[in-house]
PDB file of N, CA and C in Angstrom:
ATOM      1  N   MET G  30      43.153  34.414 -81.402  1.00 67.00           N
ATOM      2  CA  MET G  30      44.175  33.454 -81.059  1.00 67.00           C
ATOM      3  C   MET G  30      44.094  33.158 -79.564  1.00 67.00           C
ATOM      4  N   ASN G  31      44.246  31.879 -79.219  1.00 86.00           N
ATOM      5  CA  ASN G  31      44.223  31.491 -77.814  1.00 86.00           C
ATOM      6  C   ASN G  31      45.505  31.918 -77.124  1.00 86.00           C
ATOM      7  N   LYS G  32      45.358  32.271 -75.869  1.00 90.00           N
ATOM      8  CA  LYS G  32      46.530  32.640 -75.067  1.00 90.00           C
ATOM      9  C   LYS G  32      47.318  31.378 -74.742  1.00 90.00           C
ATOM     10  N   ARG G  33      48.627  31.519 -74.701  1.00 92.00           N
ATOM     11  CA  ARG G  33      49.522  30.449 -74.315  1.00 92.00           C
ATOM     12  C   ARG G  33      49.675  30.531 -72.800  1.00 92.00           C
ATOM     13  N   ARG G  34      49.427  29.423 -72.105  1.00 94.00           N
ATOM     14  CA  ARG G  34      49.488  29.399 -70.649  1.00 94.00           C
ATOM     15  C   ARG G  34      50.913  29.050 -70.212  1.00 94.00           C
ATOM     16  N   ILE G  35      51.562  29.982 -69.543  1.00 95.00           N
ATOM     17  CA  ILE G  35      52.918  29.794 -69.041  1.00 95.00           C
ATOM     18  C   ILE G  35      52.847  29.739 -67.519  1.00 95.00           C
ATOM     19  N   GLU G  36      53.276  28.626 -66.939  1.00 95.00           N
ATOM     20  CA  GLU G  36      53.277  28.470 -65.484  1.00 95.00           C
ATOM     21  C   GLU G  36      54.720  28.334 -65.016  1.00 95.00           C
ATOM     22  N   ILE G  37      55.101  29.213 -64.099  1.00 95.00           N
ATOM     23  CA  ILE G  37      56.457  29.204 -63.567  1.00 95.00           C
ATOM     24  C   ILE G  37      56.392  28.780 -62.104  1.00 95.00           C
ATOM     25  N   PHE G  38      57.163  27.756 -61.765  1.00 95.00           N
ATOM     26  CA  PHE G  38      57.213  27.248 -60.398  1.00 95.00           C
ATOM     27  C   PHE G  38      58.529  27.671 -59.781  1.00 95.00           C
ATOM     28  N   THR G  39      58.464  28.309 -58.604  1.00 95.00           N
ATOM     29  CA  THR G  39      59.662  28.842 -57.963  1.00 95.00           C
ATOM     30  C   THR G  39      59.687  28.472 -56.484  1.00 95.00           C
ATOM     31  N   ALA G  40      60.822  28.815 -55.859  1.00 94.00           N
ATOM     32  CA  ALA G  40      60.953  28.696 -54.405  1.00 94.00           C
ATOM     33  C   ALA G  40      61.115  30.078 -53.781  1.00 94.00           C
ATOM     34  N   GLY G  41      60.972  31.104 -54.597  1.00 92.00           N
ATOM     35  CA  GLY G  41      61.069  32.465 -54.101  1.00 92.00           C
ATOM     36  C   GLY G  41      62.487  32.968 -53.893  1.00 92.00           C
ATOM     37  N   CYS G  42      63.484  32.196 -54.299  1.00 93.00           N
ATOM     38  CA  CYS G  42      64.876  32.620 -54.108  1.00 93.00           C
ATOM     39  C   CYS G  42      65.311  33.530 -55.258  1.00 93.00           C
ATOM     40  N   TYR G  43      66.501  34.129 -55.118  1.00 93.00           N
ATOM     41  CA  TYR G  43      66.951  35.073 -56.142  1.00 93.00           C
ATOM     42  C   TYR G  43      67.195  34.386 -57.488  1.00 93.00           C
ATOM     43  N   LEU G  44      67.619  33.123 -57.485  1.00 91.00           N
ATOM     44  CA  LEU G  44      67.805  32.409 -58.747  1.00 91.00           C
ATOM     45  C   LEU G  44      66.467  32.208 -59.455  1.00 91.00           C
ATOM     46  N   CYS G  45      65.461  31.850 -58.689  1.00 92.00           N
ATOM     47  CA  CYS G  45      64.124  31.675 -59.264  1.00 92.00           C
ATOM     48  C   CYS G  45      63.575  33.009 -59.758  1.00 92.00           C
ATOM     49  N   GLU G  46      63.778  34.063 -58.977  1.00 94.00           N
ATOM     50  CA  GLU G  46      63.258  35.377 -59.371  1.00 94.00           C
ATOM     51  C   GLU G  46      63.917  35.853 -60.662  1.00 94.00           C
ATOM     52  N   HIS G  47      65.194  35.542 -60.841  1.00 93.00           N
ATOM     53  CA  HIS G  47      65.882  35.890 -62.085  1.00 93.00           C
ATOM     54  C   HIS G  47      65.237  35.149 -63.257  1.00 93.00           C
ATOM     55  N   ALA G  48      64.928  33.874 -63.060  1.00 93.00           N
ATOM     56  CA  ALA G  48      64.285  33.087 -64.115  1.00 93.00           C
ATOM     57  C   ALA G  48      62.898  33.635 -64.437  1.00 93.00           C
ATOM     58  N   VAL G  49      62.137  33.997 -63.412  1.00 94.00           N
ATOM     59  CA  VAL G  49      60.806  34.573 -63.622  1.00 94.00           C
ATOM     60  C   VAL G  49      60.913  35.845 -64.447  1.00 94.00           C
ATOM     61  N   GLN G  50      61.836  36.703 -64.082  1.00 94.00           N
ATOM     62  CA  GLN G  50      62.020  37.961 -64.806  1.00 94.00           C
ATOM     63  C   GLN G  50      62.390  37.704 -66.260  1.00 94.00           C
ATOM     64  N   HIS G  51      63.265  36.744 -66.492  1.00 93.00           N
ATOM     65  CA  HIS G  51      63.706  36.441 -67.850  1.00 93.00           C
ATOM     66  C   HIS G  51      62.548  35.891 -68.689  1.00 93.00           C
ATOM     67  N   VAL G  52      61.758  34.996 -68.110  1.00 95.00           N
ATOM     68  CA  VAL G  52      60.594  34.456 -68.830  1.00 95.00           C
ATOM     69  C   VAL G  52      59.624  35.584 -69.169  1.00 95.00           C
ATOM     70  N   LYS G  53      59.377  36.455 -68.203  1.00 94.00           N
ATOM     71  CA  LYS G  53      58.458  37.575 -68.444  1.00 94.00           C
ATOM     72  C   LYS G  53      58.979  38.489 -69.549  1.00 94.00           C
ATOM     73  N   GLU G  54      60.289  38.715 -69.598  1.00 93.00           N
ATOM     74  CA  GLU G  54      60.870  39.554 -70.641  1.00 93.00           C
ATOM     75  C   GLU G  54      60.731  38.921 -72.018  1.00 93.00           C
ATOM     76  N   GLN G  55      60.782  37.605 -72.077  1.00 92.00           N
ATOM     77  CA  GLN G  55      60.708  36.890 -73.350  1.00 92.00           C
ATOM     78  C   GLN G  55      59.267  36.648 -73.808  1.00 92.00           C
ATOM     79  N   ALA G  56      58.327  36.799 -72.908  1.00 93.00           N
ATOM     80  CA  ALA G  56      56.916  36.506 -73.218  1.00 93.00           C
ATOM     81  C   ALA G  56      56.346  37.520 -74.209  1.00 93.00           C
ATOM     82  N   CYS G  57      55.344  37.058 -74.934  1.00 92.00           N
ATOM     83  CA  CYS G  57      54.669  37.928 -75.892  1.00 92.00           C
ATOM     84  C   CYS G  57      53.257  38.230 -75.366  1.00 92.00           C
ATOM     85  N   PRO G  58      52.525  39.096 -76.039  1.00 92.00           N
ATOM     86  CA  PRO G  58      51.171  39.423 -75.576  1.00 92.00           C
ATOM     87  C   PRO G  58      50.225  38.215 -75.530  1.00 92.00           C
ATOM     88  N   ASN G  59      50.559  37.144 -76.249  1.00 93.00           N
ATOM     89  CA  ASN G  59      49.719  35.948 -76.230  1.00 93.00           C
ATOM     90  C   ASN G  59      50.075  34.985 -75.105  1.00 93.00           C
ATOM     91  N   CYS G  60      51.032  35.366 -74.270  1.00 94.00           N
ATOM     92  CA  CYS G  60      51.445  34.531 -73.148  1.00 94.00           C
ATOM     93  C   CYS G  60      50.759  35.012 -71.871  1.00 94.00           C
ATOM     94  N   GLU G  61      50.092  34.101 -71.219  1.00 95.00           N
ATOM     95  CA  GLU G  61      49.464  34.389 -69.929  1.00 95.00           C
ATOM     96  C   GLU G  61      50.293  33.699 -68.854  1.00 95.00           C
ATOM     97  N   ILE G  62      50.986  34.495 -68.039  1.00 95.00           N
ATOM     98  CA  ILE G  62      51.949  33.958 -67.082  1.00 95.00           C
ATOM     99  C   ILE G  62      51.358  33.864 -65.675  1.00 95.00           C
ATOM    100  N   THR G  63      51.574  32.694 -65.063  1.00 96.00           N
ATOM    101  CA  THR G  63      51.211  32.481 -63.671  1.00 96.00           C
ATOM    102  C   THR G  63      52.468  32.023 -62.944  1.00 96.00           C
ATOM    103  N   VAL G  64      52.767  32.641 -61.813  1.00 96.00           N
ATOM    104  CA  VAL G  64      53.925  32.267 -61.014  1.00 96.00           C
ATOM    105  C   VAL G  64      53.435  31.597 -59.736  1.00 96.00           C
ATOM    106  N   TYR G  65      53.950  30.394 -59.481  1.00 95.00           N
ATOM    107  CA  TYR G  65      53.624  29.661 -58.263  1.00 95.00           C
ATOM    108  C   TYR G  65      54.865  29.599 -57.385  1.00 95.00           C
ATOM    109  N   ASP G  66      54.822  30.229 -56.230  1.00 95.00           N
ATOM    110  CA  ASP G  66      55.923  30.156 -55.264  1.00 95.00           C
ATOM    111  C   ASP G  66      55.605  28.991 -54.326  1.00 95.00           C
ATOM    112  N   LEU G  67      56.313  27.894 -54.501  1.00 94.00           N
ATOM    113  CA  LEU G  67      56.027  26.687 -53.734  1.00 94.00           C
ATOM    114  C   LEU G  67      56.364  26.827 -52.256  1.00 94.00           C
ATOM    115  N   ASN G  68      57.190  27.806 -51.883  1.00 92.00           N
ATOM    116  CA  ASN G  68      57.457  28.059 -50.468  1.00 92.00           C
ATOM    117  C   ASN G  68      56.270  28.724 -49.793  1.00 92.00           C
ATOM    118  N   LYS G  69      55.603  29.612 -50.508  1.00 90.00           N
ATOM    119  CA  LYS G  69      54.450  30.312 -49.945  1.00 90.00           C
ATOM    120  C   LYS G  69      53.193  29.465 -50.011  1.00 90.00           C
ATOM    121  N   LYS G  70      53.211  28.497 -50.897  1.00 83.00           N
ATOM    122  CA  LYS G  70      52.068  27.604 -51.134  1.00 83.00           C
ATOM    123  C   LYS G  70      50.872  28.392 -51.668  1.00 83.00           C
ATOM    124  N   CYS G  71      49.853  27.676 -52.035  1.00 83.00           N
ATOM    125  CA  CYS G  71      48.634  28.289 -52.558  1.00 83.00           C
ATOM    126  C   CYS G  71      47.489  27.922 -51.621  1.00 83.00           C
ATOM    127  N   GLU G  72      46.570  28.833 -51.451  1.00 84.00           N
ATOM    128  CA  GLU G  72      45.425  28.556 -50.579  1.00 84.00           C
ATOM    129  C   GLU G  72      44.661  27.323 -51.028  1.00 84.00           C
ATOM    130  N   THR G  73      44.567  27.136 -52.351  1.00 88.00           N
ATOM    131  CA  THR G  73      43.808  26.013 -52.890  1.00 88.00           C
ATOM    132  C   THR G  73      44.664  24.771 -53.091  1.00 88.00           C
ATOM    133  N   LYS G  74      45.964  24.854 -52.792  1.00 89.00           N
ATOM    134  CA  LYS G  74      46.939  23.776 -53.022  1.00 89.00           C
ATOM    135  C   LYS G  74      47.112  23.467 -54.503  1.00 89.00           C
ATOM    136  N   GLU G  75      46.615  24.354 -55.365  1.00 89.00           N
ATOM    137  CA  GLU G  75      46.723  24.169 -56.809  1.00 89.00           C
ATOM    138  C   GLU G  75      48.177  24.073 -57.250  1.00 89.00           C
ATOM    139  N   CYS G  76      49.042  24.915 -56.684  1.00 91.00           N
ATOM    140  CA  CYS G  76      50.446  24.918 -57.108  1.00 91.00           C
ATOM    141  C   CYS G  76      51.119  23.596 -56.771  1.00 91.00           C
ATOM    142  N   GLU G  77      50.849  23.052 -55.604  1.00 94.00           N
ATOM    143  CA  GLU G  77      51.447  21.779 -55.214  1.00 94.00           C
ATOM    144  C   GLU G  77      50.927  20.636 -56.083  1.00 94.00           C
ATOM    145  N   THR G  78      49.624  20.656 -56.348  1.00 94.00           N
ATOM    146  CA  THR G  78      49.022  19.623 -57.179  1.00 94.00           C
ATOM    147  C   THR G  78      49.599  19.657 -58.585  1.00 94.00           C
ATOM    148  N   LYS G  79      49.700  20.847 -59.160  1.00 95.00           N
ATOM    149  CA  LYS G  79      50.242  20.984 -60.512  1.00 95.00           C
ATOM    150  C   LYS G  79      51.712  20.560 -60.555  1.00 95.00           C
ATOM    151  N   ALA G  80      52.493  20.961 -59.570  1.00 95.00           N
ATOM    152  CA  ALA G  80      53.905  20.574 -59.529  1.00 95.00           C
ATOM    153  C   ALA G  80      54.043  19.055 -59.508  1.00 95.00           C
ATOM    154  N   GLU G  81      53.205  18.410 -58.747  1.00 95.00           N
ATOM    155  CA  GLU G  81      53.230  16.950 -58.677  1.00 95.00           C
ATOM    156  C   GLU G  81      52.786  16.338 -60.003  1.00 95.00           C
ATOM    157  N   GLU G  82      51.709  16.857 -60.584  1.00 96.00           N
ATOM    158  CA  GLU G  82      51.216  16.347 -61.867  1.00 96.00           C
ATOM    159  C   GLU G  82      52.259  16.480 -62.968  1.00 96.00           C
ATOM    160  N   TYR G  83      52.984  17.584 -62.976  1.00 95.00           N
ATOM    161  CA  TYR G  83      53.994  17.820 -64.005  1.00 95.00           C
ATOM    162  C   TYR G  83      55.294  17.066 -63.723  1.00 95.00           C
ATOM    163  N   GLY G  84      55.435  16.519 -62.533  1.00 93.00           N
ATOM    164  CA  GLY G  84      56.646  15.793 -62.188  1.00 93.00           C
ATOM    165  C   GLY G  84      57.824  16.696 -61.887  1.00 93.00           C
ATOM    166  N   ILE G  85      57.545  17.885 -61.368  1.00 94.00           N
ATOM    167  CA  ILE G  85      58.601  18.842 -61.072  1.00 94.00           C
ATOM    168  C   ILE G  85      59.422  18.362 -59.881  1.00 94.00           C
ATOM    169  N   GLU G  86      60.741  18.309 -60.079  1.00 91.00           N
ATOM    170  CA  GLU G  86      61.652  17.884 -59.021  1.00 91.00           C
ATOM    171  C   GLU G  86      62.579  18.998 -58.573  1.00 91.00           C
ATOM    172  N   THR G  87      62.783  20.000 -59.417  1.00 92.00           N
ATOM    173  CA  THR G  87      63.630  21.131 -59.071  1.00 92.00           C
ATOM    174  C   THR G  87      62.966  22.412 -59.557  1.00 92.00           C
ATOM    175  N   VAL G  88      63.333  23.507 -58.946  1.00 93.00           N
ATOM    176  CA  VAL G  88      62.831  24.812 -59.366  1.00 93.00           C
ATOM    177  C   VAL G  88      64.017  25.732 -59.626  1.00 93.00           C
ATOM    178  N   PRO G  89      63.882  26.703 -60.485  1.00 93.00           N
ATOM    179  CA  PRO G  89      62.658  27.059 -61.178  1.00 93.00           C
ATOM    180  C   PRO G  89      62.324  26.045 -62.274  1.00 93.00           C
ATOM    181  N   ALA G  90      61.054  25.952 -62.569  1.00 93.00           N
ATOM    182  CA  ALA G  90      60.565  25.085 -63.626  1.00 93.00           C
ATOM    183  C   ALA G  90      59.432  25.809 -64.348  1.00 93.00           C
ATOM    184  N   VAL G  91      59.301  25.518 -65.643  1.00 95.00           N
ATOM    185  CA  VAL G  91      58.295  26.195 -66.455  1.00 95.00           C
ATOM    186  C   VAL G  91      57.482  25.155 -67.213  1.00 95.00           C
ATOM    187  N   ALA G  92      56.167  25.318 -67.173  1.00 94.00           N
ATOM    188  CA  ALA G  92      55.258  24.502 -67.974  1.00 94.00           C
ATOM    189  C   ALA G  92      54.567  25.426 -68.966  1.00 94.00           C
ATOM    190  N   ILE G  93      54.439  24.949 -70.194  1.00 94.00           N
ATOM    191  CA  ILE G  93      53.774  25.724 -71.246  1.00 94.00           C
ATOM    192  C   ILE G  93      52.608  24.900 -71.763  1.00 94.00           C
ATOM    193  N   ASN G  94      51.426  25.483 -71.663  1.00 94.00           N
ATOM    194  CA  ASN G  94      50.186  24.814 -72.068  1.00 94.00           C
ATOM    195  C   ASN G  94      50.053  23.426 -71.450  1.00 94.00           C
ATOM    196  N   GLY G  95      50.372  23.340 -70.162  1.00 95.00           N
ATOM    197  CA  GLY G  95      50.159  22.099 -69.426  1.00 95.00           C
ATOM    198  C   GLY G  95      51.249  21.056 -69.584  1.00 95.00           C
ATOM    199  N   GLU G  96      52.365  21.395 -70.234  1.00 93.00           N
ATOM    200  CA  GLU G  96      53.474  20.467 -70.427  1.00 93.00           C
ATOM    201  C   GLU G  96      54.737  21.061 -69.823  1.00 93.00           C
ATOM    202  N   LEU G  97      55.413  20.287 -68.988  1.00 92.00           N
ATOM    203  CA  LEU G  97      56.674  20.737 -68.421  1.00 92.00           C
ATOM    204  C   LEU G  97      57.685  20.865 -69.553  1.00 92.00           C
ATOM    205  N   ALA G  98      58.367  21.991 -69.631  1.00 93.00           N
ATOM    206  CA  ALA G  98      59.356  22.221 -70.680  1.00 93.00           C
ATOM    207  C   ALA G  98      60.477  21.196 -70.568  1.00 93.00           C
ATOM    208  N   ASP G  99      60.984  20.748 -71.718  1.00 89.00           N
ATOM    209  CA  ASP G  99      62.036  19.732 -71.733  1.00 89.00           C
ATOM    210  C   ASP G  99      63.227  20.123 -70.874  1.00 89.00           C
ATOM    211  N   CYS G 100      63.582  21.400 -70.866  1.00 87.00           N
ATOM    212  CA  CYS G 100      64.752  21.844 -70.091  1.00 87.00           C
ATOM    213  C   CYS G 100      64.524  21.714 -68.591  1.00 87.00           C
ATOM    214  N   CYS G 101      63.298  21.462 -68.175  1.00 89.00           N
ATOM    215  CA  CYS G 101      62.972  21.386 -66.744  1.00 89.00           C
ATOM    216  C   CYS G 101      62.703  19.952 -66.285  1.00 89.00           C
ATOM    217  N   ARG G 102      62.925  18.989 -67.156  1.00 86.00           N
ATOM    218  CA  ARG G 102      62.676  17.582 -66.823  1.00 86.00           C
ATOM    219  C   ARG G 102      63.935  16.905 -66.292  1.00 86.00           C
ATOM    220  N   ASN G 103      63.728  15.899 -65.467  1.00 78.00           N
ATOM    221  CA  ASN G 103      64.801  15.005 -65.031  1.00 78.00           C
ATOM    222  C   ASN G 103      66.001  15.729 -64.452  1.00 78.00           C
ATOM    223  N   ARG G 104      65.752  16.743 -63.661  1.00 76.00           N
ATOM    224  CA  ARG G 104      66.880  17.485 -63.113  1.00 76.00           C
ATOM    225  C   ARG G 104      66.905  17.451 -61.599  1.00 76.00           C
ATOM    226  N   GLY G 105      66.150  16.552 -61.021  1.00 74.00           N
ATOM    227  CA  GLY G 105      66.139  16.464 -59.569  1.00 74.00           C
ATOM    228  C   GLY G 105      67.425  15.840 -59.048  1.00 74.00           C
ATOM    229  N   ILE G 106      67.533  15.766 -57.756  1.00 73.00           N
ATOM    230  CA  ILE G 106      68.702  15.168 -57.119  1.00 73.00           C
ATOM    231  C   ILE G 106      68.757  13.692 -57.478  1.00 73.00           C
ATOM    232  N   ASN G 107      69.941  13.239 -57.853  1.00 76.00           N
ATOM    233  CA  ASN G 107      70.169  11.835 -58.139  1.00 76.00           C
ATOM    234  C   ASN G 107      71.074  11.302 -57.034  1.00 76.00           C
ATOM    235  N   PHE G 108      70.536  10.465 -56.167  1.00 75.00           N
ATOM    236  CA  PHE G 108      71.283  10.015 -54.999  1.00 75.00           C
ATOM    237  C   PHE G 108      72.444   9.100 -55.369  1.00 75.00           C
ATOM    238  N   ASP G 109      72.331   8.362 -56.449  1.00 86.00           N
ATOM    239  CA  ASP G 109      73.460   7.542 -56.886  1.00 86.00           C
ATOM    240  C   ASP G 109      74.638   8.428 -57.279  1.00 86.00           C
ATOM    241  N   THR G 110      74.361   9.513 -57.977  1.00 82.00           N
ATOM    242  CA  THR G 110      75.407  10.454 -58.369  1.00 82.00           C
ATOM    243  C   THR G 110      76.054  11.071 -57.132  1.00 82.00           C
ATOM    244  N   LEU G 111      75.223  11.446 -56.158  1.00 77.00           N
ATOM    245  CA  LEU G 111      75.765  12.026 -54.921  1.00 77.00           C
ATOM    246  C   LEU G 111      76.644  11.023 -54.173  1.00 77.00           C
ATOM    247  N   LYS G 112      76.215   9.776 -54.118  1.00 86.00           N
ATOM    248  CA  LYS G 112      77.013   8.742 -53.450  1.00 86.00           C
ATOM    249  C   LYS G 112      78.335   8.535 -54.172  1.00 86.00           C
ATOM    250  N   ASN G 113      78.284   8.511 -55.500  1.00 88.00           N
ATOM    251  CA  ASN G 113      79.515   8.353 -56.280  1.00 88.00           C
ATOM    252  C   ASN G 113      80.459   9.529 -56.082  1.00 88.00           C
ATOM    253  N   ALA G 114      79.911  10.694 -55.774  1.00 85.00           N
ATOM    254  CA  ALA G 114      80.729  11.887 -55.538  1.00 85.00           C
ATOM    255  C   ALA G 114      81.275  11.929 -54.108  1.00 85.00           C
ATOM    256  N   GLY G 115      80.848  11.003 -53.250  1.00 87.00           N
ATOM    257  CA  GLY G 115      81.398  10.936 -51.902  1.00 87.00           C
ATOM    258  C   GLY G 115      80.389  11.053 -50.776  1.00 87.00           C
ATOM    259  N   LEU G 116      79.125  11.265 -51.076  1.00 77.00           N
ATOM    260  CA  LEU G 116      78.120  11.368 -50.018  1.00 77.00           C
ATOM    261  C   LEU G 116      78.055  10.057 -49.229  1.00 77.00           C
ATOM    262  N   GLY G 117      78.176  10.170 -47.929  1.00 77.00           N
ATOM    263  CA  GLY G 117      78.055   9.001 -47.067  1.00 77.00           C
ATOM    264  C   GLY G 117      79.276   8.130 -47.000  1.00 77.00           C
ATOM    265  N   LYS G 118      80.388   8.585 -47.598  1.00 74.00           N
ATOM    266  CA  LYS G 118      81.620   7.771 -47.577  1.00 74.00           C
ATOM    267  C   LYS G 118      82.616   8.350 -46.619  1.00 74.00           C
TER     268      LYS G 118
END
């Protein structure tokens, strides 16, 4: 059986570390986990390139077999929402 590729993108904060730990606890022997700390960056810039390719806007975020998980999509900052909440007023 092929290994399932699990990529976790973090900022190295305690919230991200909690998510990493939880994913690792839920993983099975067929899951191959890679953690990318976007604050530390990668020597090859692979983590930044992958984050951009997957359309990651917030962290933590998880991609499984090259697809950003649905729960990690469309969760970036929405400036219209912030303005409606009072930003800049």
